[in-house]
XYZ file of C-alpha atoms in Angstrom:
632
model
C -98.290 56.146 -51.464
C -98.434 53.395 -48.894
C -95.068 51.716 -47.782
C -94.684 48.120 -48.812
C -94.237 45.952 -45.840
C -92.361 42.775 -46.152
C -93.675 39.448 -44.621
C -93.294 39.155 -40.814
C -90.731 36.510 -39.587
C -91.149 37.171 -35.812
C -93.671 38.815 -33.366
C -93.003 39.522 -29.657
C -96.074 40.736 -27.833
C -96.261 42.443 -24.298
C -93.077 40.788 -23.145
C -92.220 41.363 -19.226
C -89.195 40.350 -17.271
C -88.534 41.084 -13.669
C -85.401 40.575 -11.432
C -86.596 40.698 -8.032
C -88.132 44.257 -7.499
C -86.636 45.496 -10.687
C -88.750 45.391 -13.928
C -86.671 45.209 -16.984
C -89.127 44.826 -19.651
C -92.743 45.804 -19.276
C -95.358 45.208 -22.078
C -92.475 45.195 -24.739
C -93.743 44.590 -28.172
C -91.726 44.094 -31.325
C -92.539 42.809 -34.795
C -89.642 41.888 -37.194
C -90.153 41.834 -40.933
C -88.123 40.068 -43.749
C -86.398 42.985 -44.991
C -85.857 44.875 -41.600
C -82.535 46.217 -40.445
C -83.321 47.077 -36.748
C -81.094 49.045 -34.536
C -82.054 48.419 -30.954
C -80.878 51.447 -28.696
C -81.337 52.459 -25.195
C -79.496 53.302 -21.911
C -77.310 50.655 -20.449
C -79.391 48.597 -18.207
C -82.680 49.150 -20.210
C -83.001 45.558 -21.136
C -81.500 45.409 -24.612
C -79.550 42.271 -24.060
C -82.330 40.614 -22.321
C -84.788 41.360 -25.118
C -82.298 39.923 -27.645
C -81.914 36.738 -25.519
C -85.624 36.309 -25.639
C -85.840 37.031 -29.414
C -82.953 34.500 -30.029
C -84.826 31.875 -27.831
C -82.195 31.822 -25.291
C -84.356 32.771 -22.499
C -88.139 32.903 -21.521
C -90.069 36.016 -20.509
C -92.100 35.986 -17.283
C -94.936 36.742 -19.399
C -95.839 37.644 -23.132
C -95.604 35.610 -26.226
C -93.271 35.154 -28.964
C -94.132 33.562 -32.527
C -91.847 32.720 -35.187
C -92.102 31.738 -38.899
C -91.829 28.009 -39.102
C -88.244 26.797 -40.024
C -86.561 30.114 -39.487
C -82.676 29.890 -39.072
C -81.315 32.367 -36.628
C -77.702 33.443 -36.028
C -76.949 35.047 -32.815
C -73.748 36.978 -31.288
C -74.390 37.652 -27.706
C -72.500 40.198 -25.584
C -71.139 37.503 -23.456
C -70.387 34.686 -25.991
C -68.736 31.435 -25.411
C -65.971 29.856 -27.543
C -64.950 26.111 -27.338
C -61.339 26.303 -25.762
C -60.639 22.694 -26.932
C -60.934 23.707 -30.638
C -59.031 25.987 -32.824
C -60.048 29.345 -34.302
C -61.146 27.801 -37.464
C -62.848 24.976 -35.887
C -64.869 27.455 -33.652
C -65.997 29.479 -36.825
C -66.922 26.462 -38.692
C -69.183 25.355 -35.759
C -71.460 28.350 -36.822
C -72.272 26.598 -40.057
C -72.751 23.101 -38.735
C -76.251 22.795 -39.973
C -74.977 23.825 -43.527
C -72.259 21.280 -43.415
C -74.765 18.500 -42.112
C -76.949 19.387 -45.277
C -73.757 19.115 -47.486
C -72.762 15.761 -45.978
C -76.210 14.237 -46.371
C -76.486 15.529 -49.968
C -73.122 13.962 -50.817
C -74.045 10.689 -48.983
C -77.299 10.112 -51.124
C -77.280 8.154 -54.542
C -77.510 10.462 -57.557
C -80.957 9.019 -58.304
C -82.401 10.073 -54.746
C -85.397 12.504 -54.835
C -84.074 14.011 -51.664
C -81.142 15.442 -53.368
C -83.128 18.081 -55.077
C -84.659 19.235 -51.694
C -81.238 19.517 -50.296
C -79.711 21.124 -53.275
C -82.442 23.931 -52.974
C -81.451 24.449 -49.251
C -77.712 24.555 -50.091
C -78.355 27.025 -52.927
C -80.381 29.263 -50.353
C -77.758 29.028 -47.976
C -74.867 29.500 -50.496
C -73.452 26.328 -49.051
C -71.371 25.608 -52.349
C -69.285 28.677 -51.499
C -68.970 28.015 -47.758
C -65.231 27.647 -47.645
C -64.691 30.851 -49.714
C -66.988 32.906 -47.463
C -65.228 31.670 -44.418
C -61.761 32.655 -45.641
C -63.224 35.926 -46.972
C -64.815 36.826 -43.547
C -61.644 35.891 -41.642
C -59.427 38.036 -43.738
C -62.005 40.965 -43.720
C -62.635 40.829 -39.949
C -58.805 40.516 -39.218
C -59.379 37.154 -37.390
C -56.254 35.577 -36.094
C -54.470 32.652 -37.649
C -56.936 29.773 -38.078
C -54.821 27.259 -36.132
C -54.427 29.448 -33.164
C -55.708 28.029 -29.623
C -58.739 30.082 -28.315
C -56.958 30.473 -24.873
C -54.241 32.353 -26.522
C -56.406 35.159 -27.879
C -57.087 38.608 -26.641
C -60.816 39.542 -25.723
C -60.936 41.618 -28.926
C -59.651 38.590 -31.048
C -62.200 36.281 -29.629
C -64.989 38.680 -30.346
C -63.961 38.697 -34.010
C -63.810 34.850 -34.071
C -67.453 34.979 -32.393
C -68.643 37.516 -35.004
C -67.289 35.567 -37.953
C -69.064 32.329 -36.615
C -72.341 34.112 -36.247
C -72.581 35.178 -40.011
C -70.751 32.583 -42.198
C -74.064 30.377 -42.047
C -76.084 33.090 -43.865
C -79.109 32.751 -41.389
C -82.622 33.928 -42.116
C -82.513 36.144 -39.147
C -79.144 37.598 -37.629
C -79.094 39.001 -34.093
C -76.081 40.836 -33.160
C -75.173 42.308 -29.611
C -72.440 44.948 -30.120
C -71.043 43.616 -33.278
C -68.581 46.652 -33.855
C -66.840 46.496 -30.364
C -63.113 45.743 -30.886
C -63.219 46.001 -34.530
C -61.092 48.259 -36.531
C -62.635 50.816 -38.995
C -61.909 48.613 -41.916
C -63.597 45.599 -40.474
C -66.549 47.687 -39.357
C -66.802 49.015 -42.988
C -66.880 45.415 -44.284
C -69.521 44.349 -41.853
C -71.694 47.413 -43.078
C -71.107 46.345 -46.648
C -72.012 42.702 -45.706
C -75.339 43.558 -43.993
C -76.033 46.041 -46.852
C -76.116 42.853 -49.151
C -77.450 40.531 -46.602
C -80.738 38.881 -47.722
C -82.200 38.185 -44.360
C -83.399 40.310 -41.483
C -81.139 41.774 -38.814
C -81.695 43.083 -35.263
C -78.543 44.543 -33.674
C -77.547 46.622 -30.660
C -74.720 48.996 -31.366
C -73.562 52.285 -30.011
C -71.755 53.081 -33.337
C -73.975 55.825 -34.744
C -72.233 55.635 -38.170
C -73.141 52.156 -38.182
C -76.845 52.906 -37.327
C -76.976 55.507 -39.975
C -75.444 53.260 -42.447
C -77.486 50.013 -41.932
C -80.483 50.666 -39.942
C -83.863 51.097 -41.808
C -85.620 51.018 -38.616
C -84.746 52.278 -34.870
C -86.436 50.595 -31.902
C -85.821 52.500 -28.736
C -86.257 50.769 -25.310
C -87.270 53.137 -22.699
C -88.848 52.247 -19.326
C -89.197 48.445 -20.525
C -91.261 49.347 -23.655
C -90.326 49.642 -27.332
C -90.753 52.554 -29.433
C -90.397 52.084 -33.132
C -89.121 54.820 -35.507
C -88.834 54.315 -39.479
C -85.525 55.267 -40.888
C -81.816 55.510 -39.584
C -80.522 57.208 -36.442
C -80.812 60.676 -37.673
C -84.381 60.021 -38.442
C -84.853 58.693 -34.997
C -83.233 61.774 -33.257
C -85.789 63.942 -35.123
C -88.799 61.790 -34.284
C -87.765 61.441 -30.555
C -87.412 65.176 -30.242
C -90.910 65.579 -31.648
C -92.372 62.727 -29.309
C -90.747 64.302 -26.238
C -92.261 67.818 -27.195
C -95.575 66.346 -27.720
C -95.442 64.631 -24.110
C -93.999 67.880 -22.666
C -96.923 69.779 -23.990
C -99.452 67.188 -22.828
C -97.926 67.264 -19.365
C -98.023 71.184 -19.276
C -101.776 71.003 -20.165
C -102.300 68.337 -17.230
C -100.353 70.627 -14.936
C -102.334 73.658 -15.928
C -105.532 71.914 -15.407
C -104.624 70.656 -12.059
C -103.637 74.098 -10.932
C -107.105 75.511 -12.119
C -109.067 72.821 -10.484
C -107.088 72.860 -7.211
C -107.793 76.572 -6.800
C -111.520 75.810 -7.451
C -111.404 73.037 -4.563
C -109.752 75.413 -2.318
C -112.472 77.981 -2.842
C -114.804 75.605 -0.983
C -116.894 74.513 -3.878
C -119.838 72.270 -2.722
C -119.341 68.709 -3.964
C -123.067 67.686 -3.405
C -124.037 68.964 -6.646
C -123.892 66.623 -9.565
C -121.612 68.984 -11.711
C -119.361 69.690 -8.837
C -119.047 65.975 -8.198
C -118.177 65.478 -11.983
C -115.560 68.208 -11.838
C -113.944 66.775 -8.517
C -113.923 63.243 -10.186
C -112.129 64.785 -13.268
C -109.668 66.429 -11.002
C -108.641 63.401 -8.886
C -108.560 61.315 -12.301
C -106.147 63.787 -13.700
C -103.961 63.885 -10.372
C -103.729 60.135 -10.548
C -102.200 60.043 -13.888
C -98.438 59.715 -14.043
C -96.416 62.445 -15.973
C -93.846 61.255 -18.653
C -90.991 59.320 -17.074
C -87.663 61.350 -17.553
C -84.696 59.233 -18.624
C -81.596 59.741 -16.443
C -78.806 61.383 -17.889
C -75.156 61.361 -16.682
C -73.839 64.563 -15.578
C -70.199 63.854 -16.585
C -67.938 66.666 -15.682
C -64.181 66.408 -16.066
C -62.170 68.278 -13.376
C -60.662 71.506 -14.768
C -57.080 71.012 -16.071
C -54.061 72.799 -14.635
C -52.284 75.092 -17.046
C -49.929 73.373 -19.468
C -46.386 74.566 -20.066
C -44.913 75.806 -23.148
C -43.743 72.325 -23.852
C -46.360 69.779 -23.511
C -45.300 66.645 -25.338
C -43.028 66.367 -28.340
C -42.334 63.091 -30.195
C -39.017 63.047 -32.009
C -38.448 60.710 -34.742
C -40.062 57.800 -32.923
C -39.844 54.255 -34.288
C -40.864 50.836 -32.808
C -40.467 47.142 -33.606
C -41.917 44.192 -31.842
C -41.166 40.521 -32.431
C -39.101 41.652 -35.579
C -42.039 43.443 -36.992
C -41.716 47.101 -37.808
C -44.764 48.945 -36.380
C -43.753 52.487 -37.250
C -40.748 54.754 -37.808
C -39.731 58.558 -38.195
C -42.757 59.745 -36.201
C -42.496 63.424 -35.318
C -45.314 65.390 -33.635
C -45.411 68.240 -31.125
C -48.507 68.865 -29.171
C -49.963 72.367 -28.513
C -52.526 73.579 -26.196
C -56.028 72.080 -26.726
C -54.881 69.546 -29.239
C -57.373 66.769 -29.363
C -55.764 63.940 -31.451
C -57.505 60.919 -32.720
C -55.549 57.741 -33.473
C -56.810 55.304 -35.953
C -55.838 52.365 -37.856
C -56.327 48.477 -38.021
C -55.641 46.596 -35.005
C -52.102 45.273 -34.458
C -50.333 48.270 -36.288
C -48.962 49.882 -32.997
C -51.604 52.364 -31.832
C -51.583 51.034 -28.151
C -47.873 50.535 -28.392
C -47.496 54.260 -29.062
C -49.534 55.136 -25.968
C -47.455 52.897 -23.896
C -44.381 54.694 -25.096
C -45.867 57.984 -24.508
C -46.677 56.915 -20.858
C -43.178 55.595 -20.505
C -44.166 51.860 -20.083
C -42.151 51.094 -23.190
C -38.989 52.333 -24.643
C -39.051 53.291 -28.234
C -36.599 51.477 -30.635
C -35.605 54.854 -32.106
C -36.210 58.383 -31.250
C -36.904 60.096 -27.856
C -39.750 61.891 -26.147
C -40.069 65.223 -24.372
C -42.759 65.479 -21.776
C -43.367 68.966 -20.337
C -42.775 69.708 -16.615
C -46.432 70.688 -16.074
C -47.945 67.931 -18.301
C -49.884 65.486 -16.087
C -51.311 62.302 -17.771
C -54.603 60.480 -17.158
C -55.021 57.177 -18.743
C -58.186 55.188 -19.426
C -57.209 51.684 -20.239
C -58.737 49.654 -23.205
C -58.601 46.570 -21.285
C -61.153 47.792 -18.429
C -59.278 45.610 -16.055
C -58.534 48.559 -13.498
C -61.517 47.405 -11.188
C -61.831 45.022 -8.210
C -64.987 42.709 -8.768
C -65.128 42.151 -4.928
C -65.415 45.760 -3.936
C -68.880 47.620 -3.974
C -69.216 50.510 -6.264
C -68.693 53.031 -3.244
C -65.629 51.091 -2.122
C -64.107 50.916 -5.616
C -64.442 54.696 -6.096
C -63.848 56.114 -2.547
C -60.962 53.628 -1.843
C -61.908 53.810 1.858
C -62.941 57.458 2.011
C -66.225 59.211 2.066
C -64.950 62.182 0.167
C -63.098 62.861 -3.023
C -61.204 65.725 -4.279
C -62.828 66.801 -7.544
C -60.304 69.432 -8.837
C -60.158 71.799 -5.830
C -63.535 70.918 -4.491
C -64.423 68.194 -1.975
C -67.260 66.059 -2.751
C -69.124 63.155 -1.259
C -68.438 59.793 -2.874
C -72.358 59.232 -3.275
C -72.910 62.533 -4.762
C -70.299 62.167 -7.361
C -71.664 58.594 -8.271
C -75.196 60.016 -8.968
C -73.611 62.253 -11.703
C -72.766 58.952 -13.439
C -76.277 57.604 -13.113
C -75.639 55.220 -10.106
C -78.800 54.956 -8.010
C -78.501 54.611 -4.274
C -79.529 50.904 -4.410
C -76.777 50.141 -7.109
C -73.872 51.738 -5.000
C -73.617 48.936 -2.633
C -73.693 46.354 -5.530
C -70.374 44.524 -6.022
C -68.421 45.517 -9.090
C -68.448 41.940 -10.352
C -72.133 42.038 -10.668
C -72.491 45.268 -12.766
C -73.442 45.266 -16.508
C -70.846 46.212 -18.972
C -72.072 49.690 -19.394
C -72.228 50.151 -15.502
C -68.644 48.923 -15.437
C -67.647 51.581 -18.100
C -69.406 54.370 -16.329
C -67.656 53.334 -13.039
C -64.333 53.233 -14.658
C -64.889 56.630 -16.300
C -65.794 58.076 -12.940
C -62.909 56.495 -11.162
C -60.197 57.690 -13.722
C -61.669 61.240 -14.539
C -61.749 62.186 -10.840
C -57.952 62.001 -10.972
C -57.852 65.227 -13.010
C -54.765 65.676 -15.250
C -54.407 68.049 -18.182
C -53.461 65.434 -20.752
C -56.107 62.616 -21.211
C -55.227 59.508 -23.001
C -58.155 57.206 -23.869
C -57.942 53.932 -25.516
C -61.182 52.920 -26.886
C -63.173 54.977 -24.445
C -66.470 54.594 -26.219
C -66.593 50.648 -25.785
C -69.697 49.693 -23.832
C -71.092 53.109 -23.301
C -74.637 53.817 -24.120
C -75.613 56.676 -26.659
C -76.638 59.047 -23.917
C -73.351 58.573 -21.969
C -71.458 58.943 -25.189
C -72.958 62.216 -26.021
C -72.128 63.593 -22.502
C -68.472 62.312 -22.817
C -68.155 63.926 -26.135
C -69.486 67.364 -24.723
C -67.183 67.033 -21.576
C -64.091 66.305 -23.886
C -65.028 68.918 -26.274
C -65.092 71.600 -23.326
C -62.024 70.066 -21.698
C -59.240 72.816 -21.605
C -56.352 70.341 -21.739
C -54.899 67.970 -24.381
C -56.563 64.639 -25.391
C -55.391 61.631 -27.338
C -58.153 59.147 -28.196
C -57.491 55.752 -29.841
C -61.105 54.965 -31.393
C -62.712 53.118 -34.224
C -65.987 55.239 -33.529
C -66.204 57.470 -36.534
C -68.823 59.674 -35.028
C -66.843 60.208 -31.747
C -63.820 61.308 -33.761
C -65.632 63.775 -35.858
C -67.263 65.496 -32.720
C -64.121 65.428 -30.722
C -60.891 65.670 -32.724
C -58.990 68.434 -34.469
C -56.373 66.159 -35.787
C -56.134 62.528 -36.989
C -52.988 60.236 -36.715
C -53.567 57.476 -38.984
C -51.600 54.135 -38.735
C -52.006 53.022 -42.566
C -49.882 49.869 -42.533
C -46.415 49.067 -43.677
C -44.933 51.248 -40.963
C -46.655 54.360 -42.374
C -48.214 56.804 -39.964
C -49.943 59.823 -41.554
C -51.204 62.944 -39.751
C -54.157 65.180 -41.014
C -55.490 68.353 -39.390
C -59.373 68.250 -38.885
C -61.645 65.592 -38.035
C -62.136 62.043 -39.361
C -64.387 62.837 -42.463
C -61.758 65.485 -43.619
C -59.008 62.730 -43.214
C -61.042 60.377 -45.305
C -61.471 62.950 -48.053
C -57.551 63.792 -48.059
C -56.832 60.072 -48.116
C -59.043 59.546 -51.071
C -57.433 62.505 -52.801
C -54.008 61.100 -52.162
C -54.973 57.529 -53.456
C -56.681 59.140 -56.681
C -53.564 61.210 -57.340
C -51.252 57.947 -57.184
C -53.712 56.070 -59.344
C -53.841 58.993 -61.907
C -49.999 59.307 -62.075
C -49.639 55.573 -62.793
C -52.006 55.874 -65.595
C -50.173 58.847 -66.994
C -46.978 57.229 -66.859
C -48.323 54.269 -68.499
C -48.995 56.447 -71.633
C -45.609 58.086 -72.484
C -46.220 58.407 -76.347
C -49.423 60.343 -75.470
C -47.449 62.630 -73.106
C -45.245 63.746 -76.050
C -48.305 64.709 -78.119
C -49.672 66.831 -75.260
C -46.409 68.938 -75.074
C -46.651 70.164 -78.725
C -46.525 73.865 -78.930
C -49.787 75.607 -79.259
C -50.909 77.505 -82.308
C -54.198 79.568 -83.067
C -55.710 77.453 -85.675
C -58.515 76.114 -83.365
C -61.900 77.336 -83.139
C -62.898 78.890 -79.925
C -65.135 75.950 -78.954
C -62.465 73.441 -80.068
C -59.867 75.179 -77.970
C -62.066 75.066 -74.923
C -62.748 71.278 -75.705
C -58.978 70.626 -75.971
C -58.349 72.386 -72.647
C -60.639 70.037 -70.691
C -60.310 66.692 -72.751
C -57.275 65.466 -70.909
C -59.081 65.721 -67.647
C -61.975 63.886 -69.153
C -59.650 61.131 -70.390
C -58.094 60.687 -66.984
C -61.498 60.474 -65.203
C -62.707 57.959 -67.970
C -59.545 55.686 -67.340
C -60.028 55.896 -63.529
C -63.607 54.552 -64.103
C -62.214 51.736 -66.140
C -59.651 50.936 -63.442
C -62.309 51.208 -60.762
C -64.603 48.719 -62.427
C -61.747 46.295 -63.203
C -60.622 46.368 -59.582
C -64.100 45.360 -58.447
C -63.940 42.426 -61.088
C -60.366 41.376 -59.734
C -61.523 41.337 -55.962
C -61.319 37.847 -54.457
C -64.700 38.166 -53.104
C -66.366 39.426 -55.975
C -68.792 36.655 -56.492
C -69.764 36.600 -52.893
C -70.525 40.256 -52.669
C -71.577 41.507 -56.196
C -72.617 38.351 -58.254
C -75.938 39.961 -58.878
C -74.291 43.033 -60.296
C -72.075 41.023 -62.997
C -74.318 42.094 -65.967
C -74.586 45.707 -64.993
C -70.868 45.971 -64.191
C -69.921 44.278 -67.388
C -72.141 46.907 -69.382
C -70.507 49.611 -67.459
C -67.017 48.471 -68.190
C -67.835 48.150 -71.918
C -69.388 51.670 -71.821
C -66.371 53.096 -69.917
C -63.799 51.478 -72.462
C -65.919 52.946 -75.456
C -65.545 56.433 -73.856
C -61.968 56.263 -73.401
C -61.431 55.201 -76.957
C -63.708 57.935 -78.401
C -62.039 60.562 -76.184
C -58.633 59.485 -77.267
C -59.786 59.621 -80.890
C -61.215 63.297 -80.438
C -58.082 64.262 -78.624
C -55.862 63.301 -81.644
C -58.330 64.903 -84.099
C -58.045 68.212 -82.098
C -54.201 68.014 -81.817
C -54.085 67.521 -85.711
C -56.241 70.646 -86.273
C -54.046 72.424 -83.716
C -50.849 71.348 -85.690
C -52.249 72.873 -88.893
C -53.689 69.910 -90.442
C -57.305 70.755 -90.457
C -59.247 68.947 -93.191
C-alpha cells in the first residue's frame, strides 16, 4: 500500500551557504508537508540553525531556492532569541499573537452587516482566536513561565527561554520552527510540549538533542551531514536503523572500490601497454575510480574521563538535610548515603531546590537543618549549569591550557592540542576566540576544561544542554565507564536511563523521593504509588460495601461463582478508576483546548464505564447473597 503524502507547504532546493572558506550547506534539499513532524539532527556546527533561519525567512542562502505555500503563517523559536526588555513577561508573550489580535480588533471594529466579518471570522476560527486568552494562561502555567508582570531583565536564561517558547506557540501558526525547544525545561514542561505538538494541526520542524522527544514527536528525521540533508521516515529509533544500513552500504561500496583499485594498480605496475584500445579503456576506468572520493567519515569526540582515585569507606552522607529560601520550604528530612559507583539522577520541576542541593553538597550554601559528611578521599568536580566558566577573550588553546602547552590527564602528561582534538576541535578552531564559538563548541570546551581536572565524584548540572547527539552518546559511555560517583541534575530522560542507577525526585511540597534504578523504573513506581493512593480513596468512600466484603465465607457457591467472587472486587476497583480517570480529563482546565475533538468519544466512554461499575456492583451483591445462603 502506498503511503499517503499530505500537501507540500515548503520546498527548499540545493541550498548553499559559505562562511569564508567554510562550507556550511552544500546542495541541501528539504521538502516540508502539511502533517510533517520533522526532527532535524546533526553534529554541532553542521549548519542546523543556519538551515532553520533560511527556512524561517530570516536569512538568504548564497545559492538555491525556497518556495512556500501562499499566505502560510510561520512561528519561529531561534536558538538565540530576543525579548523586548521594555515589556513585561505577558506583553512579550502576547507579541507572538499580534496578527491574531489584529484580526480580532478589525473584526470588532466592523459593523455587524459587513461581509468582511465572515472572512475574518473564518480566520479567527482557524487560529482559535476566541480562546487566545485561555491558551496563553494554559501555556504559561504548563511551561512554568514566571509571573506575567515580571520585567524581562530580572529573568534567568532558562526563564527567558520559556517565555520565548510560549510566545512562539500561542498564535497556532501553520508551520512551527523550533530550535532547541526543550533546553532549560523541566520534565513536566517537556511532556506538555510533546502533548501540544501531538495535537498540533500544523507542520513542525525542530532541532533537539532530546532523544525521547524525537521518538515521541517526530514522524520524520532529517540528518544534516557534510552540508546535505538525508531524510528518514519514522522516529529516532527508525533513523538509527536506517543510518546503520546506509553506512554499511557505503562501506561495502568503498571496499569494492578499494579492491578494484588494488587489482588495477597491480596490473598497471606489471607494465601493461597502454596503446591498445582495451588497455586504454582499462586505464581510464582505473583513473576514474581513483578520482572518486570515498564516503566522508563524521568526526566523533573521543571523550575520556581521567581515572578516579580510590574513594574511602565514607564518600558523602546527607543527614536530615532541609532548606528554605525566601520563606519557601524547598525540602526537609533528606537522608542519603553514597556508596561506590553510585550514579544518581536528580529530577523535578525548576525552582524546587535541585541546584540548591548541589550547592549545599559543594559547601557553597549552609543547609537550614541537618549536616553533611564528606569523606577524606572524596574529590568533587563540578560542571556548572550556567556555562559561565569560560573567558570569551581567550582562544580555545589559552582557555584550556591556561598558559601551558601541557596538561595533566590523570597521571599522564598530554599536549593541549592533542587533548582538544579528542573533543573535535580542528587545528584552525583552536586559535578561535571563545566568544566566537557555537553553543555546542562552548559546551565541548567546557567539558574538556572541567573533565581534565579529574576527581572521583562528578557533579553535573544539566550536562546535556547544547551537546549534539554524537557527543551525548560519548559522554554517556564515558560516565557509564567512570569508576567514581556521579550526581547528574537532568531533564534528559534518555540520558537518565543510560547513566543512572538511582533517581532522587523533587516532587513538590517539600517532598523528595528516592527510587533505585533508572528513570523509567522511577516512573513505573510513581504511577503505582499514585494508583494505590487513588484506590484507597475510592475504597474509603465505600464503607458500607466494605462491611459486606468482610462477611464470613460459606461453601454455598458453585466453583465458577466462587472464582468470580474472588476477582470481582479487583474488577470493581479498576472500573471505578477508569471512571475517575475520564472525569479527571473532563475536569482539566485546558480540556477544551486539548481534547475538544474527543468530547463525544470520552462522553460515551464515561457512560460505558459507569454502566460497567453499576453492573459489577449488582453482580457482586448477587454473589454475596448466594454465599450467605440465600440462593434463589
